[in-house]
mmCIF file of C-alpha atoms in Angstrom:
data_model
loop_
_atom_site.group_PDB
_atom_site.id
_atom_site.type_symbol
_atom_site.label_atom_id
_atom_site.label_comp_id
_atom_site.label_asym_id
_atom_site.label_seq_id
_atom_site.Cartn_x
_atom_site.Cartn_y
_atom_site.Cartn_z
ATOM 1 C CA MET A 100 -0.038 0.033 -0.060
ATOM 2 C CA MET A 101 2.828 2.376 0.964
ATOM 3 C CA LYS A 102 4.673 1.680 -2.255
ATOM 4 C CA LEU A 103 1.516 2.386 -4.269
ATOM 5 C CA SER A 104 0.991 5.604 -2.375
ATOM 6 C CA TRP A 105 4.509 6.783 -3.067
ATOM 7 C CA VAL A 106 4.193 6.192 -6.662
ATOM 8 C CA TRP A 107 1.114 8.459 -6.758
ATOM 9 C CA ILE A 108 2.813 11.050 -4.704
ATOM 10 C CA VAL A 109 5.665 11.342 -7.275
ATOM 11 C CA ILE A 110 3.292 11.460 -10.116
ATOM 12 C CA ALA A 111 1.062 14.054 -8.461
ATOM 13 C CA ILE A 112 3.957 16.299 -7.569
ATOM 14 C CA ALA A 113 5.719 15.996 -11.048
ATOM 15 C CA TYR A 114 2.458 16.818 -12.732
ATOM 16 C CA LEU A 115 1.746 19.683 -10.469
ATOM 17 C CA GLN A 116 5.090 21.311 -11.367
ATOM 18 C CA LEU A 117 4.343 21.285 -14.865
ATOM 19 C CA VAL A 118 0.930 22.849 -14.882
ATOM 20 C CA THR A 119 0.419 26.602 -14.867
ATOM 21 C CA GLY A 120 -2.571 28.412 -13.374
ATOM 22 C CA PHE A 121 -2.744 26.852 -9.936
ATOM 23 C CA LEU A 122 -3.186 28.940 -6.968
ATOM 24 C CA ASP A 123 0.031 30.586 -5.633
ATOM 25 C CA PHE A 124 1.103 30.456 -1.966
ATOM 26 C CA ASN A 125 2.067 33.564 -0.399
ATOM 27 C CA GLU A 126 5.887 32.849 -0.389
ATOM 28 C CA THR A 127 6.553 36.270 1.262
ATOM 29 C CA GLU A 128 4.665 35.247 4.315
ATOM 30 C CA LEU A 129 5.998 31.742 4.391
ATOM 31 C CA SER A 130 9.666 32.984 4.156
ATOM 32 C CA LEU A 131 8.777 35.124 7.173
ATOM 33 C CA ILE A 132 7.566 32.042 9.135
ATOM 34 C CA GLU A 133 10.579 30.006 8.106
ATOM 35 C CA ALA A 134 12.969 32.944 8.151
ATOM 36 C CA TYR A 135 16.738 32.427 8.466
ATOM 37 C CA ASP A 136 16.679 34.814 11.466
ATOM 38 C CA TYR A 137 14.350 32.576 13.418
ATOM 39 C CA GLY A 138 17.171 30.007 13.605
ATOM 40 C CA VAL A 139 19.483 32.440 15.365
ATOM 41 C CA SER A 140 17.706 32.697 18.733
ATOM 42 C CA LYS A 141 18.520 35.566 21.090
ATOM 43 C CA LEU A 142 19.305 32.863 23.546
ATOM 44 C CA ASN A 143 22.466 31.854 21.523
ATOM 45 C CA TYR A 144 24.547 34.888 20.464
ATOM 46 C CA TYR A 145 27.346 32.682 19.134
ATOM 47 C CA PRO A 146 25.836 29.726 17.406
ATOM 48 C CA LEU A 147 27.924 27.134 15.743
ATOM 49 C CA MET A 148 28.300 28.102 12.051
ATOM 50 C CA VAL A 149 28.640 25.185 9.630
ATOM 51 C CA GLY A 150 29.836 25.491 6.023
ATOM 52 C CA LEU A 151 28.092 24.364 2.901
ATOM 53 C CA THR A 152 29.278 21.169 1.114
ATOM 54 C CA LEU A 153 28.237 20.694 -2.490
ATOM 55 C CA ILE A 154 27.566 17.140 -3.529
ATOM 56 C CA THR A 155 30.108 16.916 -6.485
ATOM 57 C CA SER A 156 29.033 13.427 -7.512
ATOM 58 C CA ALA A 157 25.368 14.558 -7.950
ATOM 59 C CA GLY A 158 25.792 16.192 -11.352
ATOM 60 C CA ALA A 159 26.627 12.997 -13.091
ATOM 61 C CA LYS A 160 23.438 11.551 -11.600
ATOM 62 C CA GLY A 161 21.196 14.457 -12.784
ATOM 63 C CA ALA A 162 20.617 15.186 -9.118
ATOM 64 C CA VAL A 163 20.415 18.924 -9.337
ATOM 65 C CA CYS A 164 18.526 22.020 -8.119
ATOM 66 C CA LEU A 165 15.772 23.757 -10.145
ATOM 67 C CA ASP A 166 18.400 25.789 -12.051
ATOM 68 C CA GLY A 167 20.776 22.731 -12.658
ATOM 69 C CA THR A 168 23.318 23.641 -10.022
ATOM 70 C CA LEU A 169 24.633 21.067 -7.603
ATOM 71 C CA PRO A 170 22.683 20.427 -4.326
ATOM 72 C CA GLY A 171 24.412 20.622 -0.920
ATOM 73 C CA TYR A 172 24.234 20.081 2.831
ATOM 74 C CA HIS A 173 25.920 21.346 6.095
ATOM 75 C CA TRP A 174 27.433 18.584 8.219
ATOM 76 C CA HIS A 175 28.993 18.818 11.619
ATOM 77 C CA ARG A 176 30.767 15.643 12.519
ATOM 78 C CA GLY A 177 29.715 13.696 15.550
ATOM 79 C CA TYR A 178 32.054 12.690 18.354
ATOM 80 C CA GLY A 179 32.301 10.513 21.506
ATOM 81 C CA SER A 180 29.145 8.542 22.198
ATOM 82 C CA GLY A 181 27.563 10.232 19.098
ATOM 83 C CA ALA A 182 30.259 9.367 16.494
ATOM 84 C CA ASN A 183 28.055 6.574 14.933
ATOM 85 C CA SER A 184 24.771 8.394 15.272
ATOM 86 C CA TRP A 185 23.324 10.549 12.496
ATOM 87 C CA LEU A 186 20.559 13.090 12.387
ATOM 88 C CA ILE A 187 19.478 14.288 8.835
ATOM 89 C CA GLN A 188 17.367 17.501 8.989
ATOM 90 C CA LEU A 189 15.544 18.317 5.686
ATOM 91 C CA GLU A 190 15.156 21.883 5.130
ATOM 92 C CA GLY A 191 11.743 23.389 4.445
ATOM 93 C CA GLY A 192 10.611 26.335 2.454
ATOM 94 C CA GLY A 193 7.227 25.761 0.719
ATOM 95 C CA TRP A 194 6.752 24.736 -2.704
ATOM 96 C CA CYS A 195 6.592 26.265 -6.307
ATOM 97 C CA ASN A 196 3.503 25.138 -7.948
ATOM 98 C CA ASN A 197 3.675 26.381 -11.545
ATOM 99 C CA VAL A 198 6.246 27.286 -14.005
ATOM 100 C CA ARG A 199 6.296 31.009 -13.248
ATOM 101 C CA THR A 200 6.851 30.366 -9.454
ATOM 102 C CA CYS A 201 9.420 27.756 -10.125
ATOM 103 C CA VAL A 202 11.267 30.094 -12.588
ATOM 104 C CA TYR A 203 11.307 32.700 -9.765
ATOM 105 C CA ARG A 204 12.350 30.175 -7.244
ATOM 106 C CA LYS A 205 15.479 29.152 -9.256
ATOM 107 C CA LYS A 206 16.901 32.591 -8.636
ATOM 108 C CA THR A 207 16.743 32.142 -4.896
ATOM 109 C CA ARG A 208 18.391 29.743 -2.327
ATOM 110 C CA ARG A 209 15.289 27.662 -2.499
ATOM 111 C CA GLY A 210 16.059 26.684 -6.164
ATOM 112 C CA SER A 211 19.858 27.117 -6.595
ATOM 113 C CA SER A 212 22.920 26.414 -4.669
ATOM 114 C CA THR A 213 24.470 29.641 -6.175
ATOM 115 C CA TYR A 214 22.304 31.737 -3.835
ATOM 116 C CA MET A 215 22.694 29.413 -0.656
ATOM 117 C CA GLU A 216 24.401 30.754 2.308
ATOM 118 C CA LYS A 217 27.927 29.588 2.595
ATOM 119 C CA GLN A 218 27.519 29.079 6.302
ATOM 120 C CA ILE A 219 24.306 28.687 8.486
ATOM 121 C CA PRO A 220 23.997 28.499 12.228
ATOM 122 C CA PHE A 221 23.231 25.326 13.870
ATOM 123 C CA THR A 222 20.668 25.853 16.665
ATOM 124 C CA GLY A 223 17.838 23.805 18.259
ATOM 125 C CA ILE A 224 17.977 20.177 17.301
ATOM 126 C CA LEU A 225 21.101 20.911 15.394
ATOM 127 C CA SER A 226 23.106 22.642 18.266
ATOM 128 C CA ASP A 227 26.368 21.324 19.386
ATOM 129 C CA LYS A 228 25.767 22.391 23.050
ATOM 130 C CA ALA A 229 24.493 19.850 25.534
ATOM 131 C CA GLU A 230 22.598 22.426 27.470
ATOM 132 C CA GLN A 231 20.655 23.481 24.300
ATOM 133 C CA ASN A 232 20.362 20.009 22.640
ATOM 134 C CA PRO A 233 20.671 17.391 25.323
ATOM 135 C CA ASP A 234 20.224 14.214 23.305
ATOM 136 C CA PHE A 235 21.644 14.962 19.974
ATOM 137 C CA PHE A 236 24.432 17.609 20.500
ATOM 138 C CA ASN A 237 27.227 15.262 19.710
ATOM 139 C CA TRP A 238 25.693 13.313 16.854
ATOM 140 C CA ASN A 239 26.617 13.714 13.248
ATOM 141 C CA ARG A 240 24.151 16.463 12.421
ATOM 142 C CA VAL A 241 23.259 17.353 8.743
ATOM 143 C CA LYS A 242 20.949 19.844 7.234
ATOM 144 C CA LEU A 243 20.144 19.008 3.654
ATOM 145 C CA ARG A 244 19.335 21.986 1.609
ATOM 146 C CA TYR A 245 16.040 22.298 -0.254
ATOM 147 C CA CYS A 246 16.348 23.428 -3.878
ATOM 148 C CA ASP A 247 13.804 21.259 -5.929
ATOM 149 C CA GLY A 248 10.567 23.007 -4.802
ATOM 150 C CA ALA A 249 8.530 19.723 -4.093
ATOM 151 C CA SER A 250 9.765 18.277 -0.776
ATOM 152 C CA PHE A 251 12.520 16.217 -2.209
ATOM 153 C CA THR A 252 10.301 14.335 -4.630
ATOM 154 C CA GLY A 253 9.660 14.214 -8.414
ATOM 155 C CA ASP A 254 11.930 13.410 -11.280
ATOM 156 C CA THR A 255 11.157 15.329 -14.472
ATOM 157 C CA GLU A 256 12.198 18.521 -16.231
ATOM 158 C CA ASN A 257 10.716 21.359 -18.306
ATOM 159 C CA LYS A 258 13.129 22.069 -21.023
ATOM 160 C CA ALA A 259 11.343 25.224 -22.382
ATOM 161 C CA ALA A 260 11.607 26.918 -18.999
ATOM 162 C CA LYS A 261 14.976 25.465 -18.159
ATOM 163 C CA LEU A 262 13.699 23.766 -14.908
ATOM 164 C CA GLN A 263 14.934 20.562 -13.325
ATOM 165 C CA PHE A 264 12.571 18.898 -10.932
ATOM 166 C CA ARG A 265 14.947 16.297 -9.524
ATOM 167 C CA GLY A 266 14.028 16.120 -5.814
ATOM 168 C CA GLN A 267 14.135 12.270 -5.532
ATOM 169 C CA ARG A 268 17.592 12.185 -7.187
ATOM 170 C CA ILE A 269 18.814 14.873 -4.938
ATOM 171 C CA TRP A 270 17.459 12.883 -1.877
ATOM 172 C CA LEU A 271 19.184 9.638 -3.171
ATOM 173 C CA ALA A 272 22.403 11.391 -4.094
ATOM 174 C CA ALA A 273 22.755 13.100 -0.703
ATOM 175 C CA MET A 274 22.118 9.818 1.167
ATOM 176 C CA GLU A 275 24.653 8.029 -0.871
ATOM 177 C CA ASP A 276 27.265 10.656 -0.412
ATOM 178 C CA LEU A 277 26.641 10.632 3.408
ATOM 179 C CA MET A 278 26.759 6.870 3.525
ATOM 180 C CA SER A 279 30.217 7.069 1.926
ATOM 181 C CA LYS A 280 31.283 9.475 4.684
ATOM 182 C CA GLY A 281 30.411 7.093 7.545
ATOM 183 C CA MET A 282 26.532 7.113 7.763
ATOM 184 C CA ARG A 283 26.548 3.428 6.588
ATOM 185 C CA ASN A 284 27.988 2.676 10.069
ATOM 186 C CA ALA A 285 25.336 4.298 11.980
ATOM 187 C CA LYS A 286 23.965 2.703 15.106
ATOM 188 C CA GLN A 287 21.335 5.287 15.484
ATOM 189 C CA ALA A 288 19.801 7.535 12.906
ATOM 190 C CA LEU A 289 16.948 10.117 12.990
ATOM 191 C CA LEU A 290 15.376 11.656 9.766
ATOM 192 C CA SER A 291 13.680 15.031 10.646
ATOM 193 C CA GLY A 292 12.427 18.015 8.832
ATOM 194 C CA CYS A 293 10.466 21.244 9.189
ATOM 195 C CA SER A 294 7.369 22.326 7.112
ATOM 196 C CA ALA A 295 7.991 21.100 3.481
ATOM 197 C CA GLY A 296 10.896 19.251 4.987
ATOM 198 C CA GLY A 297 8.563 17.694 7.534
ATOM 199 C CA LEU A 298 6.438 16.497 4.796
ATOM 200 C CA ALA A 299 9.477 15.007 3.122
ATOM 201 C CA SER A 300 10.503 13.288 6.358
ATOM 202 C CA ILE A 301 7.097 11.439 6.201
ATOM 203 C CA LEU A 302 7.393 10.746 2.530
ATOM 204 C CA HIS A 303 10.973 9.252 2.765
ATOM 205 C CA CYS A 304 10.701 7.773 6.198
ATOM 206 C CA ASP A 305 10.433 4.024 5.319
ATOM 207 C CA GLU A 306 12.841 4.551 2.438
ATOM 208 C CA PHE A 307 15.405 6.014 4.973
ATOM 209 C CA ARG A 308 14.784 2.983 7.461
ATOM 210 C CA ASN A 309 15.459 0.543 4.622
ATOM 211 C CA MET A 310 18.952 2.188 4.051
ATOM 212 C CA PHE A 311 20.269 0.754 7.403
ATOM 213 C CA PRO A 312 20.676 -2.781 8.897
ATOM 214 C CA ARG A 313 17.756 -3.850 11.080
ATOM 215 C CA THR A 314 20.031 -3.812 14.065
ATOM 216 C CA SER A 315 20.277 -0.052 13.687
ATOM 217 C CA LYS A 316 17.711 2.258 15.565
ATOM 218 C CA VAL A 317 16.062 4.316 12.888
ATOM 219 C CA LYS A 318 13.186 6.654 13.486
ATOM 220 C CA CYS A 319 11.647 9.812 11.919
ATOM 221 C CA LEU A 320 10.418 13.158 13.044
ATOM 222 C CA SER A 321 8.129 15.453 11.223
ATOM 223 C CA ASP A 322 7.973 19.124 12.562
ATOM 224 C CA ALA A 323 5.120 21.201 11.194
ATOM 225 C CA GLY A 324 4.582 18.795 8.370
ATOM 226 C CA LEU A 325 0.999 17.752 8.988
ATOM 227 C CA PHE A 326 -0.770 19.738 6.249
ATOM 228 C CA LEU A 327 -4.457 19.101 6.452
ATOM 229 C CA ASP A 328 -6.975 18.938 3.608
ATOM 230 C CA ALA A 329 -8.978 21.570 5.545
ATOM 231 C CA VAL A 330 -12.055 23.705 4.687
ATOM 232 C CA ASP A 331 -10.903 27.385 4.378
ATOM 233 C CA VAL A 332 -12.983 30.453 5.446
ATOM 234 C CA SER A 333 -14.857 30.648 2.211
ATOM 235 C CA GLY A 334 -16.104 27.015 2.440
ATOM 236 C CA GLY A 335 -13.627 25.901 -0.161
ATOM 237 C CA ARG A 336 -10.416 23.842 0.143
ATOM 238 C CA THR A 337 -7.483 25.899 -0.830
ATOM 239 C CA LEU A 338 -4.872 23.163 -0.655
ATOM 240 C CA ARG A 339 -7.057 20.600 -2.530
ATOM 241 C CA SER A 340 -7.750 23.265 -5.286
ATOM 242 C CA LEU A 341 -4.055 23.638 -5.654
ATOM 243 C CA TYR A 342 -3.899 19.949 -6.819
ATOM 244 C CA ASN A 343 -7.337 19.852 -8.650
ATOM 245 C CA GLY A 344 -7.376 17.305 -11.256
ATOM 246 C CA VAL A 345 -4.043 15.599 -10.345
ATOM 247 C CA VAL A 346 -4.461 11.810 -10.470
ATOM 248 C CA GLY A 347 -4.039 10.160 -7.016
ATOM 249 C CA LEU A 348 -3.978 13.495 -5.229
ATOM 250 C CA GLN A 349 -5.475 12.075 -2.027
ATOM 251 C CA CYS A 350 -2.130 10.328 -1.354
ATOM 252 C CA PHE A 351 -0.369 13.678 -0.991
ATOM 253 C CA PHE A 352 -1.900 14.872 2.196
ATOM 254 C CA PRO A 353 0.107 13.573 5.236
ATOM 255 C CA GLN A 354 -3.149 12.728 7.066
ATOM 256 C CA ASN A 355 -3.674 9.978 4.523
ATOM 257 C CA LEU A 356 -0.078 8.814 4.740
ATOM 258 C CA ILE A 357 0.975 8.607 8.345
ATOM 259 C CA SER A 358 -0.966 5.501 9.302
ATOM 260 C CA ASN A 359 0.842 3.551 6.650
ATOM 261 C CA ILE A 360 4.346 4.423 7.727
ATOM 262 C CA ARG A 361 5.920 1.329 9.129
ATOM 263 C CA THR A 362 8.909 3.101 10.699
ATOM 264 C CA PRO A 363 8.500 4.835 14.116
ATOM 265 C CA LEU A 364 7.342 8.328 13.495
ATOM 266 C CA PHE A 365 7.055 11.461 15.744
ATOM 267 C CA ILE A 366 4.635 14.201 14.773
ATOM 268 C CA LEU A 367 5.342 17.650 16.237
ATOM 269 C CA ASN A 368 2.748 20.259 15.223
ATOM 270 C CA ALA A 369 1.208 23.460 16.453
ATOM 271 C CA ALA A 370 -2.566 22.906 16.724
ATOM 272 C CA TYR A 371 -2.911 26.470 15.236
ATOM 273 C CA ASP A 372 -0.197 26.188 12.611
ATOM 274 C CA SER A 373 0.701 29.723 11.434
ATOM 275 C CA TRP A 374 1.572 28.604 7.832
ATOM 276 C CA GLN A 375 -1.764 26.843 7.509
ATOM 277 C CA ILE A 376 -3.731 29.746 8.908
ATOM 278 C CA GLN A 377 -2.114 32.135 6.542
ATOM 279 C CA SER A 378 -1.974 29.979 3.330
ATOM 280 C CA SER A 379 -4.658 27.373 3.669
ATOM 281 C CA ILE A 380 -7.359 28.315 6.202
ATOM 282 C CA ALA A 381 -7.660 32.008 5.626
ATOM 283 C CA PRO A 382 -5.569 33.019 2.490
ATOM 284 C CA PRO A 383 -6.552 36.295 0.706
ATOM 285 C CA SER A 384 -7.973 34.276 -2.134
ATOM 286 C CA ALA A 385 -10.531 32.897 0.392
ATOM 287 C CA ASP A 386 -11.142 36.229 2.127
ATOM 288 C CA PRO A 387 -11.410 38.912 -0.669
ATOM 289 C CA HIS A 388 -12.847 41.415 1.657
ATOM 290 C CA GLY A 389 -10.192 41.033 4.268
ATOM 291 C CA TYR A 390 -12.309 40.001 7.140
ATOM 292 C CA TRP A 391 -9.575 37.671 8.410
ATOM 293 C CA HIS A 392 -6.546 39.879 7.518
ATOM 294 C CA GLU A 393 -5.913 40.996 11.201
ATOM 295 C CA CYS A 394 -6.652 37.692 12.580
ATOM 296 C CA ARG A 395 -4.410 35.805 10.316
ATOM 297 C CA LEU A 396 -1.498 37.934 11.259
ATOM 298 C CA ASN A 397 -2.096 38.173 15.028
ATOM 299 C CA HIS A 398 -4.326 35.647 16.840
ATOM 300 C CA ALA A 399 -4.890 38.148 19.555
ATOM 301 C CA LYS A 400 -7.046 40.176 16.994
ATOM 302 C CA CYS A 401 -9.359 37.149 16.150
ATOM 303 C CA SER A 402 -13.025 37.611 16.968
ATOM 304 C CA ALA A 403 -14.945 34.974 18.906
ATOM 305 C CA SER A 404 -16.332 33.490 15.741
ATOM 306 C CA GLN A 405 -12.954 33.381 13.990
ATOM 307 C CA MET A 406 -11.434 31.647 17.155
ATOM 308 C CA ARG A 407 -14.268 29.068 17.013
ATOM 309 C CA PHE A 408 -13.308 28.371 13.380
ATOM 310 C CA LEU A 409 -9.722 27.844 14.374
ATOM 311 C CA GLN A 410 -10.784 25.619 17.156
ATOM 312 C CA GLY A 411 -12.557 23.498 14.583
ATOM 313 C CA PHE A 412 -9.249 23.318 12.772
ATOM 314 C CA ARG A 413 -7.598 21.971 15.863
ATOM 315 C CA ILE A 414 -10.277 19.330 16.285
ATOM 316 C CA GLU A 415 -9.826 18.231 12.632
ATOM 317 C CA MET A 416 -6.118 17.936 13.255
ATOM 318 C CA LEU A 417 -6.697 15.698 16.367
ATOM 319 C CA ASN A 418 -9.088 13.665 14.415
ATOM 320 C CA ALA A 419 -6.637 13.153 11.651
ATOM 321 C CA ILE A 420 -3.996 11.625 13.876
ATOM 322 C CA LYS A 421 -6.272 9.237 15.851
ATOM 323 C CA GLY A 422 -5.367 6.136 13.878
ATOM 324 C CA PHE A 423 -1.612 7.178 13.911
ATOM 325 C CA SER A 424 -1.585 7.646 17.657
ATOM 326 C CA GLN A 425 -2.707 4.033 18.215
ATOM 327 C CA SER A 426 0.726 2.708 17.348
ATOM 328 C CA ARG A 427 2.941 2.263 20.588
ATOM 329 C CA GLU A 428 5.953 2.991 18.512
ATOM 330 C CA ASN A 429 4.808 6.523 17.298
ATOM 331 C CA GLY A 430 5.127 9.772 19.163
ATOM 332 C CA LEU A 431 3.093 12.935 19.354
ATOM 333 C CA PHE A 432 3.461 16.446 20.643
ATOM 334 C CA ILE A 433 0.575 18.771 19.622
ATOM 335 C CA ASN A 434 0.828 22.057 21.483
ATOM 336 C CA SER A 435 -1.832 24.796 21.264
ATOM 337 C CA CYS A 436 0.422 27.506 19.810
ATOM 338 C CA PHE A 437 0.373 29.745 16.814
ATOM 339 C CA ALA A 438 3.606 28.623 15.533
ATOM 340 C CA HIS A 439 5.356 26.833 12.630
ATOM 341 C CA CYS A 440 8.628 24.880 12.807
ATOM 342 C CA GLN A 441 9.718 24.518 16.432
ATOM 343 C CA THR A 442 12.804 22.073 16.190
ATOM 344 C CA GLU A 443 15.345 24.473 14.708
ATOM 345 C CA ARG A 444 14.593 27.526 16.778
ATOM 346 C CA GLN A 445 16.591 27.346 20.072
ATOM 347 C CA ASP A 446 13.759 29.209 22.060
ATOM 348 C CA THR A 447 11.166 26.697 21.085
ATOM 349 C CA TRP A 448 13.338 23.530 21.071
ATOM 350 C CA PHE A 449 14.992 23.692 24.481
ATOM 351 C CA ALA A 450 15.505 26.707 26.669
ATOM 352 C CA ALA A 451 14.530 28.047 30.097
ATOM 353 C CA ASN A 452 11.058 29.233 28.806
ATOM 354 C CA SER A 453 10.482 26.993 25.921
ATOM 355 C CA PRO A 454 7.088 25.633 25.182
ATOM 356 C CA GLU A 455 5.909 22.702 27.345
ATOM 357 C CA ILE A 456 3.195 20.165 27.777
ATOM 358 C CA ARG A 457 2.780 18.643 31.210
ATOM 359 C CA ASN A 458 6.003 20.333 32.180
ATOM 360 C CA LYS A 459 7.980 18.577 29.259
ATOM 361 C CA ALA A 460 9.855 20.655 26.652
ATOM 362 C CA ILE A 461 9.771 19.547 22.977
ATOM 363 C CA ALA A 462 13.512 18.478 23.043
ATOM 364 C CA ILE A 463 12.923 16.213 26.119
ATOM 365 C CA ALA A 464 9.665 14.792 24.594
ATOM 366 C CA VAL A 465 11.411 13.907 21.296
ATOM 367 C CA GLY A 466 14.479 12.416 23.247
ATOM 368 C CA ASP A 467 12.253 10.251 25.518
ATOM 369 C CA TRP A 468 10.408 8.945 22.507
ATOM 370 C CA TYR A 469 13.593 8.256 20.386
ATOM 371 C CA PHE A 470 15.492 6.449 23.231
ATOM 372 C CA ASP A 471 12.461 4.669 24.506
ATOM 373 C CA ARG A 472 12.695 6.214 27.918
ATOM 374 C CA ALA A 473 8.996 6.835 27.904
ATOM 375 C CA GLY A 474 6.029 6.803 25.537
ATOM 376 C CA VAL A 475 5.190 10.228 24.261
ATOM 377 C CA LYS A 476 1.637 11.165 23.008
ATOM 378 C CA VAL A 477 0.902 14.567 24.486
ATOM 379 C CA ILE A 478 -1.881 16.949 23.256
ATOM 380 C CA ASP A 479 -2.358 20.337 24.695
ATOM 381 C CA CYS A 480 -5.642 21.844 25.979
ATOM 382 C CA PRO A 481 -7.238 24.218 23.555
ATOM 383 C CA TYR A 482 -6.054 27.772 23.254
ATOM 384 C CA PRO A 483 -5.628 29.949 25.463
ATOM 385 C CA CYS A 484 -4.727 27.597 28.156
ATOM 386 C CA ASP A 485 -1.035 27.115 27.318
ATOM 387 C CA LYS A 486 0.968 30.135 28.525
ATOM 388 C CA SER A 487 4.316 28.673 27.506
ATOM 389 C CA CYS A 488 3.813 29.278 23.777
ATOM 390 C CA HIS A 489 6.004 31.275 21.633
ATOM 391 C CA ASN A 490 3.399 32.666 19.229
ATOM 392 C CA LEU A 491 4.243 34.139 15.885
ATOM 393 C CA VAL A 492 2.899 37.596 15.223
ATOM 394 C CA PHE A 493 3.200 39.217 11.788
ATOM 395 C CA LYS A 494 2.875 42.901 10.813
#
């Protein structure tokens, strides 16, 4: 069943990228949510800076970014007890959904290694400091850069627009390269990702597991990757309309995939996901008169009726994970925050005042689950009960 779903996912995304006229996501607001600056928490003035490594062997395999440049990653080598443990973090950054937006994207760091930062800070789950990242600080930690526009999937091209959609090849080339650099000896491995990278960590989870011996402990973590096929404020379905007419579309939504994943998977999501509020639940296209404008930027300005609508979204999310949560091997952390991507930000991953559920921070919850110290399936009470949230507000 999972193999069949994967085939339809690749077909759907490849087709999606070649068709023009689909709804455009507001990438400006998405970039604010996943902004580079969010990774550099004020709690860490001097984060570890890790250089970009281009995958030189990728070119011969056709594993290239949208513009044909080589893909890359940032790797900080593990040591001590973590020398044979690997954490792969898949970068997020939305999607391009037609030729026009993909052509634009290939002139940015999301579509070309030419524009990628030569160094990036490793914070949160990537931090090298035990006091900031207690369970993974000395692992081999890798951030795989995202430059294909389709969550590391797809394998096609648009010659007329000079676009390469080679996400699946990039994924495989990166894994092969890292295997040659020691990952094949991993005793422990964790595939994680944020947003579009969180979706990718779900899509590639079982594939990642199969790259290692059965004696290796391998699990997956999806941060802010639970994109729902939800009703928007106009009564339509914005995300579904994006893929209208695509064969096998139902397989794309994570809620239809997570119960089929055989590898232990941890779902970390804000119940009021900021990206989904802005781009799926209340996008301008579904709110032409701007009734939701203030609310979608700042939850404190939502009316009582708007908040009821958002509470309904939370309930839909909880219903979507009911089957998934039945597995003893899976983990869950759904906090009632207006946030998006909480693993790479130091202030939300692990700090003195980081978000908690039942006095447990995200980093501790993930570590307890990964190392089997405790079962972790925690769901927050509805907003506004959680005072530990680091809610995002936009201007």
